[in-house]
XYZ file of N, CA and C in Angstrom:
519
model
N -37.901 -21.097 1.752
C -37.017 -19.696 1.569
C -35.416 -19.430 1.550
N -35.186 -18.737 0.381
C -33.405 -18.721 0.388
C -32.957 -17.582 1.361
N -31.701 -18.269 2.375
C -31.076 -17.201 2.899
C -30.532 -16.679 2.443
N -29.977 -15.821 3.070
C -29.126 -14.112 2.587
C -28.799 -14.887 1.560
N -27.780 -15.217 2.627
C -26.383 -15.540 1.696
C -26.915 -16.043 0.598
N -27.670 -17.203 0.243
C -27.930 -17.837 -0.783
C -28.637 -16.450 -2.161
N -29.266 -16.524 -1.690
C -29.498 -15.148 -2.780
C -28.733 -14.115 -3.245
N -28.075 -13.877 -2.257
C -26.121 -13.232 -2.326
C -25.776 -13.943 -4.030
N -26.170 -15.358 -3.796
C -25.176 -16.623 -4.020
C -25.542 -16.284 -5.378
N -26.881 -16.177 -5.462
C -27.655 -16.420 -7.049
C -27.398 -14.441 -7.798
N -27.105 -13.666 -7.091
C -26.607 -12.679 -7.610
C -25.587 -12.602 -8.924
N -24.709 -12.961 -7.137
C -24.122 -13.138 -8.560
C -23.583 -12.780 -9.309
N -23.929 -13.782 -10.623
C -23.625 -13.377 -12.697
C -24.606 -11.920 -12.272
N -25.072 -11.143 -12.399
C -25.679 -10.429 -12.805
C -25.066 -9.389 -12.017
N -23.871 -9.201 -11.271
C -23.233 -8.370 -11.050
C -22.203 -8.896 -12.199
N -21.370 -9.726 -11.558
C -20.442 -10.365 -12.815
C -20.944 -9.396 -14.423
N -22.077 -9.449 -14.568
C -22.608 -8.540 -16.265
C -22.643 -6.932 -16.103
N -23.113 -6.799 -14.830
C -23.308 -5.549 -14.894
C -21.085 -4.972 -14.057
N -20.514 -5.774 -14.284
C -18.911 -5.402 -13.821
C -18.532 -5.447 -15.685
N -18.351 -6.345 -15.709
C -18.052 -6.611 -17.245
C -18.986 -4.875 -18.139
N -20.446 -5.067 -17.812
C -20.731 -3.517 -18.585
C -20.202 -2.297 -17.946
N -19.176 -2.354 -17.018
C -18.241 -0.981 -16.900
C -19.028 -0.422 -15.336
N -19.875 -0.767 -14.722
C -20.604 -0.840 -13.972
C -20.199 -0.779 -12.300
N -18.887 0.325 -11.439
C -18.039 0.306 -11.110
C -18.680 -0.249 -9.583
N -19.234 0.029 -9.566
C -20.624 -0.950 -8.201
C -21.342 -2.342 -8.101
N -20.921 -2.991 -9.187
C -21.107 -4.282 -9.488
C -19.760 -4.666 -9.194
N -18.929 -4.643 -9.129
C -17.818 -5.124 -9.364
C -17.305 -5.125 -8.517
N -18.042 -3.819 -7.272
C -17.649 -3.867 -6.265
C -18.288 -5.725 -5.454
N -19.307 -5.802 -5.851
C -20.245 -6.738 -5.401
C -19.503 -8.087 -5.383
N -18.772 -8.155 -6.477
C -17.894 -9.587 -6.926
C -16.761 -9.248 -5.847
N -16.355 -8.369 -5.708
C -14.993 -8.020 -5.042
C -15.697 -8.659 -3.893
N -16.340 -7.803 -3.339
C -17.005 -8.568 -1.301
C -17.764 -10.116 -1.982
N -18.190 -10.699 -2.856
C -18.347 -12.651 -2.856
C -17.399 -13.057 -2.746
N -16.279 -13.017 -3.258
C -15.049 -12.882 -3.533
C -14.452 -13.179 -2.200
N -14.258 -11.833 -1.560
C -13.496 -12.347 -0.126
C -14.417 -12.759 0.854
N -15.975 -12.175 0.596
C -16.669 -13.828 1.582
C -16.393 -14.910 1.481
N -16.294 -15.771 0.093
C -16.429 -17.229 -0.687
C -15.216 -17.781 -0.021
N -14.075 -17.312 1.068
C -12.719 -17.834 1.144
C -13.634 -18.451 3.061
N -14.405 -17.136 3.615
C -15.373 -17.814 4.720
C -16.528 -19.160 5.100
N -16.744 -19.105 3.541
C -18.003 -20.180 3.201
C -18.619 -21.426 4.250
N -19.116 -21.555 5.610
C -19.582 -22.712 6.584
C -19.992 -23.787 5.545
N -19.588 -25.020 5.828
C -20.092 -26.143 5.852
C -21.623 -25.231 4.651
N -21.926 -26.545 4.032
C -23.612 -26.533 3.621
C -23.807 -25.753 3.032
N -23.625 -24.491 3.143
C -23.874 -23.079 2.945
C -23.466 -22.641 0.911
N -24.344 -22.144 -0.205
C -23.530 -22.004 -1.320
C -22.578 -21.300 -1.437
N -22.182 -22.262 -2.566
C -20.744 -21.290 -3.353
C -20.488 -21.059 -4.525
N -20.232 -19.128 -5.062
C -19.987 -19.470 -6.386
C -18.608 -20.063 -7.451
N -17.432 -19.420 -6.545
C -16.458 -19.223 -6.988
C -16.030 -20.965 -5.987
N -15.030 -21.476 -7.654
C -13.935 -21.880 -7.480
C -12.812 -22.193 -7.055
N -11.869 -23.191 -7.057
C -10.910 -23.206 -7.207
C -9.786 -22.546 -5.616
N -7.862 -22.538 -5.491
C -7.529 -22.887 -4.142
C -7.734 -20.457 -3.833
N -7.619 -20.581 -2.760
C -7.054 -19.182 -1.723
C -7.046 -18.532 -3.125
N -5.271 -18.007 -2.840
C -4.514 -17.390 -3.787
C -5.225 -16.916 -5.287
N -5.769 -18.115 -5.729
C -6.270 -17.785 -7.164
C -7.655 -17.069 -7.040
N -8.298 -16.797 -6.096
C -9.495 -16.248 -5.681
C -8.636 -15.361 -5.285
N -7.881 -14.463 -4.616
C -7.097 -13.828 -4.234
C -7.426 -12.955 -4.587
N -6.163 -13.381 -6.283
C -5.630 -12.329 -7.258
C -7.226 -12.007 -7.792
N -8.208 -12.630 -7.817
C -9.367 -12.964 -9.399
C -10.511 -11.220 -8.318
N -10.560 -11.389 -7.217
C -10.332 -10.716 -6.199
C -10.225 -9.097 -6.559
N -8.815 -9.166 -5.761
C -8.196 -8.066 -6.261
C -8.700 -7.387 -7.766
N -8.478 -8.149 -9.219
C -8.607 -8.375 -9.963
C -9.709 -6.997 -10.469
N -10.700 -7.989 -9.622
C -12.052 -7.759 -9.502
C -12.198 -5.486 -9.228
N -11.840 -5.696 -7.065
C -11.321 -4.147 -6.956
C -11.058 -3.370 -8.137
N -9.798 -3.820 -8.245
C -9.251 -3.062 -9.468
C -9.678 -2.014 -10.496
N -10.790 -3.389 -11.327
C -11.811 -2.515 -12.836
C -12.578 -1.722 -11.551
N -12.800 -1.653 -10.045
C -14.020 -1.212 -10.072
C -13.280 1.113 -10.097
N -11.831 0.463 -9.927
C -10.753 1.721 -9.810
C -10.780 2.338 -11.175
N -10.286 1.174 -11.558
C -10.187 2.196 -12.410
C -11.484 2.232 -13.845
N -13.116 2.020 -14.009
C -14.162 2.353 -13.408
C -14.369 3.727 -13.482
N -14.444 3.430 -11.612
C -14.962 4.915 -11.154
C -13.607 5.440 -9.915
N -12.474 6.622 -9.984
C -11.892 6.455 -8.980
C -11.970 6.528 -7.452
N -13.620 7.100 -7.106
C -14.108 6.652 -5.910
C -14.186 5.858 -5.619
N -14.169 3.892 -5.855
C -13.918 2.831 -5.673
C -11.803 1.984 -5.035
N -11.532 3.814 -5.211
C -9.757 3.263 -5.867
C -9.249 3.219 -4.322
N -9.831 3.476 -3.364
C -9.232 3.787 -1.775
C -9.559 2.561 -1.111
N -11.168 1.912 -2.226
C -11.988 0.425 -1.572
C -10.669 -0.620 -1.604
N -10.014 -0.472 -3.439
C -9.409 -1.822 -3.830
C -7.835 -1.280 -3.313
N -7.136 -0.273 -3.205
C -6.142 0.234 -2.300
C -6.288 -1.157 -0.483
N -7.474 -0.867 -0.026
C -7.575 -1.580 1.347
C -7.500 -2.895 1.206
N -7.631 -3.259 0.006
C -7.909 -4.911 0.317
C -6.530 -5.127 -0.395
N -5.941 -4.439 -1.529
C -4.314 -4.617 -1.704
C -3.684 -4.658 -1.008
N -3.845 -3.821 -0.224
C -3.045 -3.587 1.320
C -2.480 -4.868 2.383
N -3.628 -5.380 2.529
C -3.557 -6.497 3.191
C -4.162 -8.605 2.410
N -3.673 -8.116 0.751
C -3.536 -9.246 0.072
C -2.340 -9.460 0.670
N -2.554 -11.386 0.657
C -0.353 -12.043 0.195
C -0.482 -11.943 -0.574
N -0.858 -11.698 -1.832
C -1.109 -12.173 -3.172
C -0.537 -10.916 -3.744
N -0.503 -9.350 -3.547
C -0.512 -7.447 -4.097
C 1.049 -7.806 -4.185
N 1.137 -7.924 -4.703
C 2.995 -6.925 -5.714
C 2.748 -6.867 -5.046
N 4.159 -6.243 -4.008
C 5.397 -4.575 -4.210
C 5.193 -2.930 -4.725
N 4.910 -3.786 -6.637
C 4.707 -2.288 -7.368
C 3.463 -2.128 -6.500
N 2.013 -3.480 -6.688
C 0.284 -3.424 -6.097
C 0.316 -2.203 -4.891
N 1.633 -2.241 -3.946
C 1.372 -2.251 -2.067
C 1.657 -0.379 -3.320
N 2.477 -0.382 -3.095
C 3.039 0.862 -3.307
C 2.544 1.420 -3.943
N 1.496 1.255 -5.527
C 0.276 1.810 -5.292
C -0.807 1.870 -4.627
N -1.224 0.709 -4.037
C -2.442 0.778 -2.304
C -1.919 2.772 -1.974
N -1.064 2.503 -0.528
C -0.061 3.720 -0.235
C -0.635 4.283 -0.598
N 0.016 4.411 -2.362
C -0.242 5.910 -2.468
C -1.548 6.783 -3.120
N -2.187 5.291 -2.932
C -4.038 5.489 -3.385
C -4.643 6.447 -1.707
N -3.971 5.328 -1.135
C -4.813 6.342 0.516
C -4.391 7.037 1.303
N -2.614 7.539 0.612
C -2.567 8.702 1.638
C -3.221 9.601 1.204
N -3.093 9.520 -0.616
C -4.375 11.190 -1.052
C -5.309 10.690 -0.815
N -6.346 9.591 -0.511
C -8.509 10.227 -0.312
C -7.801 10.172 0.732
N -7.313 9.722 1.858
C -6.753 10.787 3.400
C -6.761 12.152 3.208
N -5.741 12.255 2.396
C -5.098 13.920 2.411
C -6.477 14.342 1.709
N -7.585 13.781 1.384
C -8.284 14.067 0.388
C -9.929 14.234 1.665
N -10.052 13.643 2.958
C -11.168 14.104 3.622
C -11.513 12.649 3.431
N -11.019 11.766 3.008
C -11.651 10.539 2.956
C -11.386 9.634 4.493
N -12.492 9.231 4.878
C -12.692 9.083 6.394
C -11.565 6.851 6.522
N -12.733 6.730 4.890
C -12.540 4.762 5.427
C -11.025 5.009 5.301
N -9.953 5.410 4.323
C -9.165 5.124 3.756
C -8.284 5.568 5.131
N -7.983 6.711 5.610
C -8.128 7.086 6.456
C -7.499 5.974 7.210
N -8.640 5.602 7.284
C -9.173 3.925 8.995
C -7.909 2.578 7.626
N -8.234 2.520 6.918
C -7.217 1.857 6.229
C -6.021 1.838 6.602
N -5.930 2.880 6.463
C -4.075 3.437 6.507
C -3.547 2.754 8.088
N -4.960 3.427 8.981
C -4.251 2.850 10.268
C -4.577 1.689 10.840
N -4.880 0.959 10.012
C -5.423 -1.076 9.985
C -4.091 -1.395 9.288
N -3.511 -1.404 8.406
C -2.194 -0.975 7.435
C -0.647 -0.997 8.832
N -1.403 0.030 9.493
C 0.395 0.653 10.508
C -0.280 -0.214 11.555
N -0.536 -1.086 11.709
C -1.117 -1.988 13.204
C -0.805 -3.295 13.170
N -0.875 -3.952 11.937
C -0.349 -4.840 12.019
C 1.362 -5.635 11.896
N 1.594 -6.649 12.571
C 2.694 -6.639 12.702
C 3.292 -7.349 11.577
N 2.660 -7.965 10.540
C 3.710 -7.800 9.099
C 4.149 -6.459 7.445
N 3.205 -5.372 8.427
C 3.026 -4.370 7.970
C 4.681 -3.643 8.484
N 4.870 -2.221 8.127
C 5.156 -0.871 8.948
C 5.163 -0.960 10.214
N 5.537 -1.944 11.050
C 4.411 -1.117 11.969
C 5.302 -0.700 12.969
N 3.808 0.503 13.600
C 3.983 1.905 13.525
C 2.497 2.540 14.649
N 2.796 1.839 15.380
C 1.786 2.406 16.377
C 1.418 4.144 16.878
N 2.023 4.937 16.444
C 2.136 5.978 16.573
C 1.794 6.980 14.535
N 1.999 5.581 13.957
C 1.040 6.648 12.728
C -0.081 5.757 12.487
N -0.170 4.366 13.210
C -1.388 3.651 12.926
C -2.102 5.100 14.135
N -2.258 5.943 14.896
C -2.920 6.537 16.053
C -3.557 8.008 15.345
N -1.707 8.187 14.605
C -1.832 9.165 13.714
C -3.817 9.571 12.286
N -2.961 8.244 12.037
C -4.541 8.137 10.957
C -5.887 7.240 11.294
N -6.378 7.316 12.855
C -7.130 7.260 13.060
C -7.637 8.487 13.818
N -6.706 9.063 14.199
C -7.550 10.128 14.459
C -8.049 11.221 13.064
N -6.634 10.935 12.362
C -8.168 11.456 11.481
C -8.995 11.132 9.940
N -8.768 9.838 10.678
C -10.168 9.692 10.039
C -11.525 9.818 11.465
N -11.348 9.693 12.958
C -12.281 10.573 13.237
C -12.070 11.432 12.951
N -11.475 12.420 12.071
C -12.114 13.776 12.304
C -12.652 13.495 11.573
N -12.371 13.702 9.724
C -13.052 13.247 8.719
C -14.517 11.879 8.407
N -14.725 11.344 9.729
C -15.854 10.254 9.681
C -17.356 10.951 9.733
N -18.231 10.761 8.631
C -19.906 11.897 8.773
C -20.279 12.419 10.023
N -20.579 10.583 11.074
C -20.651 10.557 12.759
C -19.847 9.977 13.052
N -19.229 11.210 14.169
C -18.735 10.974 14.860
C -19.126 10.375 16.163
N -20.225 9.973 16.849
C -20.609 9.269 17.617
C -20.685 7.712 17.857
N -21.090 7.426 15.970
C -20.850 5.798 15.238
C -19.860 5.818 15.228
N -18.852 6.075 14.356
C -17.858 6.203 14.360
C -16.986 4.696 14.219
N -16.888 3.907 14.282
C -15.532 3.207 14.900
C -14.878 3.370 15.365
N -13.771 4.840 13.953
C -12.844 5.622 13.953
C -12.095 5.976 15.385
N -13.559 6.959 15.590
C -13.272 7.342 17.037
C -13.301 6.396 18.514
N -14.170 5.721 18.126
C -13.762 4.391 19.193
C -12.341 4.364 19.648
N -12.031 3.636 18.800
C -10.955 2.845 18.295
C -9.870 4.166 18.465
N -9.492 5.057 18.000
C -9.353 6.558 19.040
C -9.547 7.479 20.174
N -10.539 6.817 20.303
C -10.726 7.432 22.065
C -9.711 5.948 22.855
N -10.536 4.844 22.734
C -9.600 3.722 23.432
C -8.395 3.895 22.972
N -7.389 4.744 21.489
C -5.700 4.555 21.633
C -5.448 5.845 22.684
N -6.176 7.247 23.063
C -6.087 8.428 23.857
C -6.009 7.011 25.433
N -7.444 6.508 25.950
C -7.762 5.277 27.331
C -6.597 5.407 27.498
N -6.186 4.216 26.988
C -4.599 3.432 26.705
C -2.868 3.487 26.400
N -3.036 4.604 25.969
C -1.528 5.287 25.792
C -1.089 4.243 24.599
N -1.860 3.421 23.411
C -0.960 2.593 22.924
C -0.893 3.778 21.179
N 0.815 3.905 21.379
C 1.217 4.928 19.778
C 1.694 5.932 20.819
N 0.844 6.068 22.234
C 0.873 7.822 22.150
C 0.626 7.811 24.183
N 1.073 9.140 24.357
C 0.709 8.821 25.884
C -1.067 9.246 26.110
N -0.929 8.149 27.826
C -2.175 7.972 27.567
C -3.083 9.654 28.503
N -3.996 9.522 27.494
C -5.263 10.625 28.003
C -6.218 11.687 27.874
N -6.519 10.943 29.467
C -8.150 10.723 29.340
C -9.348 11.714 29.696
N -8.341 13.367 29.792
C -9.747 13.617 29.330
C -10.145 13.955 27.774
N -8.631 14.256 26.715
C -9.597 13.687 25.766
C -9.998 12.752 24.918
N -9.845 11.713 25.806
C -10.375 10.671 25.145
C -11.690 10.393 25.640
N -12.239 10.962 26.541
C -13.374 11.176 26.688
C -14.832 12.554 26.007
N -14.103 12.864 25.520
C -14.402 14.388 24.254
C -14.157 13.788 23.358
N -13.667 12.816 23.057
C -13.662 11.780 21.471
C -15.064 11.412 21.501
């Protein structure tokens, strides 16, 4: 029997074809396959060959294709572009604009991506902005009780990360 990973590798040609035919979800699946390819365990199947930087550029190209097909997928592309060492400054600026617009429109995942960005030491590290965005991600999450964003926000409140500690509010979140 095939492992889940091996079955996923066998599905990649179908996702590539779907993406070429204009299916944004298929492009997202290809993007995810590229992202997972860089951490393939020894002996497990791999679909993509090449050095990591080249794979990263291809992975971003498929995410961008999904965005060009369906703008609902632009926040997905933007999150990947911000974290990529091969993204150009123009791509990173576009990614920030895309995520800020999506966050303003109530997309919790976009707010969470911005919070993550502002926590990174390689980015414009700004704990206060990070907490502001994770709070917005929590407020717009479909389920507050199972939202990683709400857990992260409560932890920031409890420990005083980027703001004064606030146990009462942390418990309410």
